[in-house]
Short mmCIF file of C-alpha atoms and ligand atoms in Angstrom, two decimals:
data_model
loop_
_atom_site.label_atom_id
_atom_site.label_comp_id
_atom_site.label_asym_id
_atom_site.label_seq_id
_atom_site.Cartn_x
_atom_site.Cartn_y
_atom_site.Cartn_z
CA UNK A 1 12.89 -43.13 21.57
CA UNK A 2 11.01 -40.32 21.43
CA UNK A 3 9.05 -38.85 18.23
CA UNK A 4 11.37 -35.58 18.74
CA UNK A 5 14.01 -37.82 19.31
CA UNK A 6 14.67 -36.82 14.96
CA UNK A 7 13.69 -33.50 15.06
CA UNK A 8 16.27 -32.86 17.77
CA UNK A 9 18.72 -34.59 16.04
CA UNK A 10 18.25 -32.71 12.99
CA UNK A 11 18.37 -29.16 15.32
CA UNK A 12 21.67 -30.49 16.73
CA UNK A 13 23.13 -31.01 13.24
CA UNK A 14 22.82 -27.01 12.68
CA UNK A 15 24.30 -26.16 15.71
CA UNK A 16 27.40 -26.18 15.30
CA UNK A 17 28.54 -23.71 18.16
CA UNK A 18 27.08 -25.73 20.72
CA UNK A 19 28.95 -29.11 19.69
CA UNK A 20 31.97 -27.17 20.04
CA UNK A 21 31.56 -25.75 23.74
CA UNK A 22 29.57 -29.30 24.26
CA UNK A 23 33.43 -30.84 23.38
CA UNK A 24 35.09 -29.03 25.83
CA UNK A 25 32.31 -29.28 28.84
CA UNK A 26 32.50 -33.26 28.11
CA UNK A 27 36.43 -33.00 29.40
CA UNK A 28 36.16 -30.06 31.87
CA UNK A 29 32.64 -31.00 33.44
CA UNK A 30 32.39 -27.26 34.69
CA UNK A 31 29.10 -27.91 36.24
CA UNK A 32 29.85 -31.23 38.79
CA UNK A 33 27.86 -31.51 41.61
CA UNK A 34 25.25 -28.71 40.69
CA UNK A 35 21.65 -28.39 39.56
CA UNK A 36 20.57 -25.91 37.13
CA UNK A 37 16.64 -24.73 38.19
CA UNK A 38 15.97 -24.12 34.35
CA UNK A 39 12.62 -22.08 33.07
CA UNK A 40 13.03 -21.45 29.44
CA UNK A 41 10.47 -22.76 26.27
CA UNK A 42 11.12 -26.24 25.86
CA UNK A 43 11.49 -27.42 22.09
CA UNK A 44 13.86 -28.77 20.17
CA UNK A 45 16.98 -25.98 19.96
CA UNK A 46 16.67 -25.40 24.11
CA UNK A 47 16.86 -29.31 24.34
CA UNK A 48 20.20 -29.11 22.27
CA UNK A 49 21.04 -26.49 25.13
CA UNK A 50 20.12 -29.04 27.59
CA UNK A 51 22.08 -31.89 26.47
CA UNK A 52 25.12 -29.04 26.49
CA UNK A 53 24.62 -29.03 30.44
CA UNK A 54 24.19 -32.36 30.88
CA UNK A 55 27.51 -32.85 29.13
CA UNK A 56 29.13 -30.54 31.47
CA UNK A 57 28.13 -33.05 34.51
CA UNK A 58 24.51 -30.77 35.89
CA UNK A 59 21.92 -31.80 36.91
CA UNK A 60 19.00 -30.17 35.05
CA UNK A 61 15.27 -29.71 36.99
CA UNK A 62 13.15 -27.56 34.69
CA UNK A 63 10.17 -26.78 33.46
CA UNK A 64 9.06 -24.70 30.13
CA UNK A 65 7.27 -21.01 29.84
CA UNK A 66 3.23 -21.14 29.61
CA UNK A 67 1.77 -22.55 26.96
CA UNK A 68 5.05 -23.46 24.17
CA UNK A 69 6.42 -26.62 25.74
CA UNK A 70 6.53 -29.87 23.20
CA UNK A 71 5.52 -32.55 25.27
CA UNK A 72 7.73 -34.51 22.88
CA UNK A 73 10.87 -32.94 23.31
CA UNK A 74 10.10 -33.11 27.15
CA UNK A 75 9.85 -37.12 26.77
CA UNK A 76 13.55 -36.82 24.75
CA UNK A 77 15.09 -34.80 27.38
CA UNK A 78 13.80 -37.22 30.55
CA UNK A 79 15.48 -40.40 28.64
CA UNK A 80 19.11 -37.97 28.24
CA UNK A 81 18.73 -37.53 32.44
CA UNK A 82 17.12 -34.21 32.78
CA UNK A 83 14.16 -33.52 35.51
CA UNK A 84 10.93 -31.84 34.16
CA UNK A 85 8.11 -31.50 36.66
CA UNK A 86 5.65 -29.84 34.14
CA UNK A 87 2.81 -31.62 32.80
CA UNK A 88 0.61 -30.70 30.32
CA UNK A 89 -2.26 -28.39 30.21
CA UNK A 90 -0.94 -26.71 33.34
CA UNK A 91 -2.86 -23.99 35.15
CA UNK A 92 -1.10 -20.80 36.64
CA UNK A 93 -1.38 -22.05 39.79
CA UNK A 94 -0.03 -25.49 38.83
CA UNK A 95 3.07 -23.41 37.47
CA UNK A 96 3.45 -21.15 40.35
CA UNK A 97 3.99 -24.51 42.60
CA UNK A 98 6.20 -25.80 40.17
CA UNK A 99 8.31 -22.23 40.23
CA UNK A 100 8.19 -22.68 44.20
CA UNK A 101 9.35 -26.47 43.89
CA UNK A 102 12.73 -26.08 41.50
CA UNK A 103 13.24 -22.60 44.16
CA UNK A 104 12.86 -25.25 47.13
CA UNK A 105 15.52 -27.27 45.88
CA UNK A 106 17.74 -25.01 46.19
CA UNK A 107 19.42 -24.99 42.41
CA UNK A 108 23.29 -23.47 42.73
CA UNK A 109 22.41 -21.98 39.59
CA UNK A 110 19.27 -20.67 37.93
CA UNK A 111 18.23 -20.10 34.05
CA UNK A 112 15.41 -17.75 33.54
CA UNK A 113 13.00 -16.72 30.67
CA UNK A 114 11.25 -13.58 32.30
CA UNK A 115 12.64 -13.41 36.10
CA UNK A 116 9.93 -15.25 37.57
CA UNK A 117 11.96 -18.28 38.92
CA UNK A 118 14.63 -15.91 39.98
CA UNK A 119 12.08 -13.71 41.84
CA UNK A 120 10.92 -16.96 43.61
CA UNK A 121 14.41 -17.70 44.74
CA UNK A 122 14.90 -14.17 45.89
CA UNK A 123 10.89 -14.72 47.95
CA UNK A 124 12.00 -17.63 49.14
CA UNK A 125 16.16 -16.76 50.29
CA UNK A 126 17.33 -19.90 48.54
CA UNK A 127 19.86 -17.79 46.59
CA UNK A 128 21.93 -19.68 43.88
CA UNK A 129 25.60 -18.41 43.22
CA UNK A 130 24.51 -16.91 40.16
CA UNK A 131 21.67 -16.74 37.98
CA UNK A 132 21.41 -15.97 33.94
CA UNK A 133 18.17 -14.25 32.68
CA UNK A 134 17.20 -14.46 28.70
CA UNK A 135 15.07 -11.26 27.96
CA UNK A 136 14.76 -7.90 28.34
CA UNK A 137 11.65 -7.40 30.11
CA UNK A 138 12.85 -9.83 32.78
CA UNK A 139 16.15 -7.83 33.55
CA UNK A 140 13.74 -4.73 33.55
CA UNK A 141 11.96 -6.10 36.17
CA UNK A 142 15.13 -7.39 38.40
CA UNK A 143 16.14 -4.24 37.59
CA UNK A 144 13.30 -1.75 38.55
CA UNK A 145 12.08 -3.90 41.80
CA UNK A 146 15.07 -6.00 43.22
CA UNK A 147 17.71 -4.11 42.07
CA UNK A 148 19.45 -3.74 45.82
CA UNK A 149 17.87 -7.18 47.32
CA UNK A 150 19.81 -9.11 44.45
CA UNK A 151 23.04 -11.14 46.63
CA UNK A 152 24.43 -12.53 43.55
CA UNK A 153 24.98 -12.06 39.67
CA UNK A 154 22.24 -12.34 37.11
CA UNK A 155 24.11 -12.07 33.82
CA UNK A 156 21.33 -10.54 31.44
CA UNK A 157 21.43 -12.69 27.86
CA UNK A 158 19.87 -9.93 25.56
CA UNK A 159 21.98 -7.18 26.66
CA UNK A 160 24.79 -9.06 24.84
CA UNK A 161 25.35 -6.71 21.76
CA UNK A 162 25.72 -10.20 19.97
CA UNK A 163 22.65 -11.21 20.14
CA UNK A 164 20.88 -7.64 19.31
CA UNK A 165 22.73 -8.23 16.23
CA UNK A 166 22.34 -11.66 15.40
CA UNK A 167 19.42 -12.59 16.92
CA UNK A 168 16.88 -9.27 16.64
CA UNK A 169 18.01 -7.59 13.76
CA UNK A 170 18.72 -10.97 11.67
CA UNK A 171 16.73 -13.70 12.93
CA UNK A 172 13.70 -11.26 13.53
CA UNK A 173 13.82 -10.08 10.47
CA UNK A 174 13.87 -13.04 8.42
CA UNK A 175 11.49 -14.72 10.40
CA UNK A 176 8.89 -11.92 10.88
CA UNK A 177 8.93 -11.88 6.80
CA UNK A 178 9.06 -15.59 6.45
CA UNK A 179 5.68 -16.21 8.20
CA UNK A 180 4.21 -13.32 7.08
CA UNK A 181 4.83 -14.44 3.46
CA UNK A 182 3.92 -17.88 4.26
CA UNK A 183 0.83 -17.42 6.34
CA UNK A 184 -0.38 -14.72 3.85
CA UNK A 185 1.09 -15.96 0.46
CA UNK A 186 0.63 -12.62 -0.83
CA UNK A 187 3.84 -11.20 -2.82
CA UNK A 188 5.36 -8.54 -1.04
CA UNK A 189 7.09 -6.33 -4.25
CA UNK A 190 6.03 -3.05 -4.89
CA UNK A 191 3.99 -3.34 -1.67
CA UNK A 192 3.83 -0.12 0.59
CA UNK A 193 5.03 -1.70 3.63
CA UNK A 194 5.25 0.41 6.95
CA UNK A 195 7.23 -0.14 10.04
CA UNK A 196 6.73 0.77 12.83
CA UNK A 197 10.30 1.01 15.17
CA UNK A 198 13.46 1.10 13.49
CA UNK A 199 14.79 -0.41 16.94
CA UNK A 200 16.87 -3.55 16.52
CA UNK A 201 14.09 -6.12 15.04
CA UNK A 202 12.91 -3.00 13.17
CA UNK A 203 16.09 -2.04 11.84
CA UNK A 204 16.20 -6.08 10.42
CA UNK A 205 12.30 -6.54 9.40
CA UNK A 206 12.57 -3.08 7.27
CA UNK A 207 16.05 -4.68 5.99
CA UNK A 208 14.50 -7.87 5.05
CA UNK A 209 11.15 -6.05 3.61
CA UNK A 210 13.23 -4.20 1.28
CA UNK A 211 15.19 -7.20 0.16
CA UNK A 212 12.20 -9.28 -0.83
CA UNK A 213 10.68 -6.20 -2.96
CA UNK A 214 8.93 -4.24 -1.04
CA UNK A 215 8.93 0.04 -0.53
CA UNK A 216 9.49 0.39 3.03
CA UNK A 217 8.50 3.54 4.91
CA UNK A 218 9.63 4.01 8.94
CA UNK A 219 7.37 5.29 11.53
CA UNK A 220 9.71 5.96 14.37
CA UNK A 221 9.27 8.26 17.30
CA UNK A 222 13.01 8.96 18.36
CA UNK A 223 14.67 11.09 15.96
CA UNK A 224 17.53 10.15 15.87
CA UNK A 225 16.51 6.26 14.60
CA UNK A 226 14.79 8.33 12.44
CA UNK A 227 17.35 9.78 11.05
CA UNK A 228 19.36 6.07 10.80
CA UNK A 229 16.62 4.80 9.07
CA UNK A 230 16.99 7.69 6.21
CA UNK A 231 20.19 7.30 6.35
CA UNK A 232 19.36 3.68 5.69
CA UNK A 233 17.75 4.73 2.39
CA UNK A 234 14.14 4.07 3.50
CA UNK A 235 11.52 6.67 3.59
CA UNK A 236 10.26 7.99 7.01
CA UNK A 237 7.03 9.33 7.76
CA UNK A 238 4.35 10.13 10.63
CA UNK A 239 1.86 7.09 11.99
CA UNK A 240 -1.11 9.46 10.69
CA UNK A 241 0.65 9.93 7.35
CA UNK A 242 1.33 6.80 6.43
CA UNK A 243 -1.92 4.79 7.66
CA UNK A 244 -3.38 6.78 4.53
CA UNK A 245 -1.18 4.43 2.50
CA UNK A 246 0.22 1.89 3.86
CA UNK A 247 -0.53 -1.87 2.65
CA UNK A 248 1.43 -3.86 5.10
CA UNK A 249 1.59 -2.36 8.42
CA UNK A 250 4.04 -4.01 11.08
CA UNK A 251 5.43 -2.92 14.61
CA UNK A 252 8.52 -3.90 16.62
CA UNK A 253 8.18 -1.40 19.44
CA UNK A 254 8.04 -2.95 22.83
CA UNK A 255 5.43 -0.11 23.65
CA UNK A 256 1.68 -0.58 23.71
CA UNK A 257 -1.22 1.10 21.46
CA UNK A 258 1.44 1.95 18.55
CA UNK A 259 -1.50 1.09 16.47
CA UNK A 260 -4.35 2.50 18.16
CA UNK A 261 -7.85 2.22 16.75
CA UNK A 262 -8.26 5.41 15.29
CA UNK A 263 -5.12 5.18 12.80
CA UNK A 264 -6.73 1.42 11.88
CA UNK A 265 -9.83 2.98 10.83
CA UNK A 266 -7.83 5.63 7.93
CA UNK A 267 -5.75 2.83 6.54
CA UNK A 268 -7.04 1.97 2.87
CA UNK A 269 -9.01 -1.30 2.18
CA UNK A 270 -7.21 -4.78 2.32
CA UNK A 271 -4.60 -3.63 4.95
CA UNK A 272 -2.60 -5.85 6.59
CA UNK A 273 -0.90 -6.27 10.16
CA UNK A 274 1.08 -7.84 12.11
CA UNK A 275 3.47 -7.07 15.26
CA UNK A 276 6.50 -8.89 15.70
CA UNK A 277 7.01 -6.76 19.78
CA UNK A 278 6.82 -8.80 22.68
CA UNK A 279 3.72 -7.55 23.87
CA UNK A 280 0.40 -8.23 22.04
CA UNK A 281 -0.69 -4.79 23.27
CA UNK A 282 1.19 -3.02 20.16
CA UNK A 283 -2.09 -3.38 17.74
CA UNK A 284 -5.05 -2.08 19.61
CA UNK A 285 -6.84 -5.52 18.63
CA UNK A 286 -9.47 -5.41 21.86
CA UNK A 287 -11.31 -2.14 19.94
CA UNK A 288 -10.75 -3.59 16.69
CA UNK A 289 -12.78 -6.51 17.97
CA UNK A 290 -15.25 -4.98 19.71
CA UNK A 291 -15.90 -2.23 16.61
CA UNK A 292 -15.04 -4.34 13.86
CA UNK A 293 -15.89 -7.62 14.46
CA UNK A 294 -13.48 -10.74 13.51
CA UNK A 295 -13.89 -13.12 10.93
CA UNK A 296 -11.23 -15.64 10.00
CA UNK A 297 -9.94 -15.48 6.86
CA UNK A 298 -7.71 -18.13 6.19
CA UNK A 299 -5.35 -19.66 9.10
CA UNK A 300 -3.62 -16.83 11.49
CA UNK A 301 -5.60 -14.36 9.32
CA UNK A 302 -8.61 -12.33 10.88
CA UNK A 303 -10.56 -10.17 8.81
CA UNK A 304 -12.22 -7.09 10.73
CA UNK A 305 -14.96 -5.08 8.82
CA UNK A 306 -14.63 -1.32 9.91
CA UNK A 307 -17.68 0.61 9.83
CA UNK A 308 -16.73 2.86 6.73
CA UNK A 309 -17.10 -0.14 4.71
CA UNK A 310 -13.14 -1.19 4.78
CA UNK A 311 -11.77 -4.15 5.82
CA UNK A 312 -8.71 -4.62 7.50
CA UNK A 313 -6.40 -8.19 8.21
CA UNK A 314 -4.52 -9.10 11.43
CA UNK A 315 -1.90 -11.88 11.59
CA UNK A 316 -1.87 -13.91 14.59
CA UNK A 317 -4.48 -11.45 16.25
CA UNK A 318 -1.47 -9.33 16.70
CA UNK A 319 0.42 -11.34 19.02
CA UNK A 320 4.24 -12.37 17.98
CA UNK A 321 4.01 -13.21 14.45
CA UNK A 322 7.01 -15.17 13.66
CA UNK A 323 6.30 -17.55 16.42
CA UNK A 324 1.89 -17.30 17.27
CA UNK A 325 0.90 -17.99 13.40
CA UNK A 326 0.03 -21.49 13.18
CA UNK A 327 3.58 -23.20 12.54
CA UNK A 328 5.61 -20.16 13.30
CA UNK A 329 8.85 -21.51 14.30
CA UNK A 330 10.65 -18.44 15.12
CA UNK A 331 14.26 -17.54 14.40
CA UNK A 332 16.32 -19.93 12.63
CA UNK A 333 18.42 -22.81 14.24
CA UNK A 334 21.99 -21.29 13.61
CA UNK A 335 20.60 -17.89 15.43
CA UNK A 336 19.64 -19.73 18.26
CA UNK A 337 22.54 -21.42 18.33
CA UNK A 338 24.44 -18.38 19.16
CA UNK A 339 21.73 -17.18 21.91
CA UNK A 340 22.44 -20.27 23.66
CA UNK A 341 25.98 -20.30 23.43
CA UNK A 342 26.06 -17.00 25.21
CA UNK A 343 23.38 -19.06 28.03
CA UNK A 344 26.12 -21.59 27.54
CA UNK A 345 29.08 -19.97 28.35
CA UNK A 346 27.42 -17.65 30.70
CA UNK A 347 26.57 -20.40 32.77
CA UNK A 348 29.70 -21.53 33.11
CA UNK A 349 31.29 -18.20 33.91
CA UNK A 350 28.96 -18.57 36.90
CA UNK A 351 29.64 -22.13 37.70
CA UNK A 352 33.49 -21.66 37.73
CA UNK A 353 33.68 -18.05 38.49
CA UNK A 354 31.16 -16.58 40.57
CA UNK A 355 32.81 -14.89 43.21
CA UNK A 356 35.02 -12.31 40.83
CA UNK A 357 31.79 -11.27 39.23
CA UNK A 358 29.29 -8.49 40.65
CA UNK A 359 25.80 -9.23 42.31
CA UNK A 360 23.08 -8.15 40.53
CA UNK A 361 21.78 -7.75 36.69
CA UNK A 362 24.97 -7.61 34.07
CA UNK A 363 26.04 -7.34 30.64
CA UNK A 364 27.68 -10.78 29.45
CA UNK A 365 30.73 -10.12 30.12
CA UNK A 366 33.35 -8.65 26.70
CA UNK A 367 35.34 -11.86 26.54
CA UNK A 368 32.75 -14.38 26.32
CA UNK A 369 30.50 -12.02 23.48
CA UNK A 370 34.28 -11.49 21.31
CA UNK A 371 34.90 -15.23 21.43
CA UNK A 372 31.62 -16.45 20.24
CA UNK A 373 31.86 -13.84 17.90
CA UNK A 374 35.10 -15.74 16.68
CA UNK A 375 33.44 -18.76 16.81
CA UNK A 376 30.40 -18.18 14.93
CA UNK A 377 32.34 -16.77 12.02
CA UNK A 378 34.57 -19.63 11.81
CA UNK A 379 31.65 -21.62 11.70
CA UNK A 380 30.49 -20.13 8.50
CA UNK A 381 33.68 -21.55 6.51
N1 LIG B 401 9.49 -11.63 17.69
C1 LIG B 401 10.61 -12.03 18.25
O1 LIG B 401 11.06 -13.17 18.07
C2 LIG B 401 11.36 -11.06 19.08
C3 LIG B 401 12.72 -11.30 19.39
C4 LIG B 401 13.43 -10.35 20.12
C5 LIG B 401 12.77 -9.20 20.59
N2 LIG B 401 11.43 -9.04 20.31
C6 LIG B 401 10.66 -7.87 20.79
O2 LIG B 401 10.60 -6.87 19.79
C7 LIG B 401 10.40 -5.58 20.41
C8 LIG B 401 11.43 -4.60 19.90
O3 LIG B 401 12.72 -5.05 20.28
P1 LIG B 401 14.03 -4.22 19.86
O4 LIG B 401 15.19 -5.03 20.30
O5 LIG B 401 13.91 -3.79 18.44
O6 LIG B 401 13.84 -2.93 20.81
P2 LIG B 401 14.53 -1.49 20.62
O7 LIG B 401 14.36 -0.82 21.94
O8 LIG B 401 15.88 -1.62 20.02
O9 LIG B 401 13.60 -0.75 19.53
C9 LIG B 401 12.29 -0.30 19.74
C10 LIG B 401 12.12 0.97 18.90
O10 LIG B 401 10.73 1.32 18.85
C11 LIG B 401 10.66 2.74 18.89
N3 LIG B 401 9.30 3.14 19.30
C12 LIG B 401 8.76 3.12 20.54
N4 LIG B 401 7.49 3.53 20.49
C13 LIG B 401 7.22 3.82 19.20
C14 LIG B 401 6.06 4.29 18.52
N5 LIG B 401 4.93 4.56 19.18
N6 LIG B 401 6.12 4.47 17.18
C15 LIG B 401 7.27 4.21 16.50
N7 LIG B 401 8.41 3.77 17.10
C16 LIG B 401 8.38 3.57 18.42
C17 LIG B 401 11.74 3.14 19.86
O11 LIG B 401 12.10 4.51 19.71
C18 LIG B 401 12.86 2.18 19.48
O12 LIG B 401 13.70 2.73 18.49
C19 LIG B 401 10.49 -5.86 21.91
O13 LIG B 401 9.20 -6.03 22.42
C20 LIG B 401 11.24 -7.18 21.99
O14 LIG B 401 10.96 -7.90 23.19
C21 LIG B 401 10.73 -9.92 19.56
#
């Protein structure tokens, strides 16, 4: 047994809409005869996803994204009958040959983390009937540069309004405030904390900033989230106005430089930030560095001294804190649970139904978002 081989039990125990769809796969075996390439982190709640598809008869070859795979879980997933060619300590070329081996097998369906498997299988012409990406800035890519060379559907997970909901306005939220209490343990009432985005994860960080104490301000540059965020009840301001300020400074933007330098140096002494975006671009931490030095504080904190004499605090040197500060463990179980039940039954959409859905990127489709919908509120009783 492996030493996840508890851990994974314990992740399967709080996922309750998985078991369910895991039932019915068991007894329909949508997925008979095919292999599922699979790219996607590899820890505990994908492995529950895993043992899903296994369920429903595939065949799994996969291999994790850069740099997050448990080595662990990988050893539990080979003993339930999965294929993972990744090894660790992997360079970029040893995962580009890896991305060209699952694309040379020819998988009849692919799962993809950021495109890059799909894009291989598009390079190479082994197209699968149907392919399901998990993020944004993958579909953005399919999207802007294979749009019309895209034969068959790529059902785009984070376009779901679902998991917008559940996943970046909830999970993000309470995560991005769990590890920033944790990794800080600095009390967040009566704390001026600024956010930056009122976007979906903003809309949930500010929510969950406010519920734990704190007087939340919004920096937001469309008007009319703005104006939600008012609405909301929380004060809005510019970036400029509120560096003068602000105590806790955090940004959900997907944008770089939403923090540039200049706005870090008129923020009062003891500031503190973190980005919970995608992109570790959103602080401008390469000037802070090179201006301001970088001492660590205590774990996931740096400590830059600015040249007026302030000092300023960075959580996981901006990069995404709920999952880069040292045991960040991202959104909870039960929110993951839902993201892969719309992977889930995505997947199988393709498997059994391929040909009456469009080629290219696409929403998930109404019926499969309402029914987990259902599903996840009955599991709540
Ligand atoms: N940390 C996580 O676990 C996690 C999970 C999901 C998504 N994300 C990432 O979080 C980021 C935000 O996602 P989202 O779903 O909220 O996106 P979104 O598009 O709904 O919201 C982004 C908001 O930022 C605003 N914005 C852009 N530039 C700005 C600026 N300079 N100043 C102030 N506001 C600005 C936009 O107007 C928009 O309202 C993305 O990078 C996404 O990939 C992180």
């Amino acid at each position: 047994m492996s030493t996840a081989t508890p851990r994974i039990d314990w992740t399967r125990r709080h996922m309750p809409l998985l078991a369910g769809i895991r039932e019915r796969f068991v007894e329909t075996k949508p997925f008979d005869g095919m292999t599922i390439g699979f790219r996607i982190h590899l820890e505990p709640k994908t492995a529950v996803l895993v043992e899903t598809l296994l369920a429903g008869g595939a065949d799994i070859l996969a291999i994790g994204n850069q740099g997050t795979t448990q080595f662990d879980t990988v050893e539990h997933l080979i003993d339930a009958g999965a294929v993972i060619i990744e090894k660790p300590g992997e360079s970029k070329d040893d995962i580009r040959a890896n991305l060209a081996t699952i694309a040379a097998a020819k998988p009849e369906i692919v799962l993809d983390n950021g495109a890059e498997l799909i894009v291989r299988c598009l390079e190479e012409d082994n197209h699968p009937i149907g392919a399901t990406e998990e993020t944004t800035s993958g579909a953005i890519l399919l999207r802007e540069q294979y749009q019309e060379r895209i034969p068959f559907p790529v059902i785009v997970i984070n376009d779901s309004p679902l998991k917008a909901i559940v996943e970046n306005k909830h999970g993000v939220g309470e995560s991005t405030l769990d590890e920033i209490v944790r990794t800080t343990n600095v009390m967040l009432h009566r704390k001026r904390f600024v956010m930056f985005g009122y976007g979906w994860c903003g809309r949930g960080i500010a929510m969950y900033a406010r519920d734990r104490g704190a007087d939340v301000t919004v920096v937001e540059i469309d008007p009319i989230k703005a104006l939600e965020a008012a609405m909301d009840g929380f004060s809005t301001d510019t970036a400029e106005s509120a560096a003068q300020y602000g105590q806790v400074f955090v940004t959900a933007t997907g944008r770089g430089n939403v923090i540039p330098y200049e706005l870090i140096e008129a923020m009062p002494d003891g500031a503190i930030l973190a980005n919970a975006g995608h992109v570790d671009t959103e602080i401008d931490i390469p000037t802070l560095h090179e201006r301001a030095g970088r001492i660590e504080s205590t774990t996931s904190v740096t400590r830059h001294d600015l040249p007026s004499g302030r000092s300023v605090f960075v959580l996981s040197d901006g990069q995404m804190v709920n999952l880069a500060v040292e045991g960040g463990r991202g959104n909870s179980i039960e929110i993951m649970d839902l993201g892969f039940m719309l992977q889930a039954m995505s997947l199988e959409r393709i498997a059994t139904g391929a040909a009456d859905l469009v080629p290219g990127p696409q929403p998930v489709p109404a019926d499969i978002n309402d029914s987990i919908a259902v599903a996840m509120l009955a599991s709540f009783d």
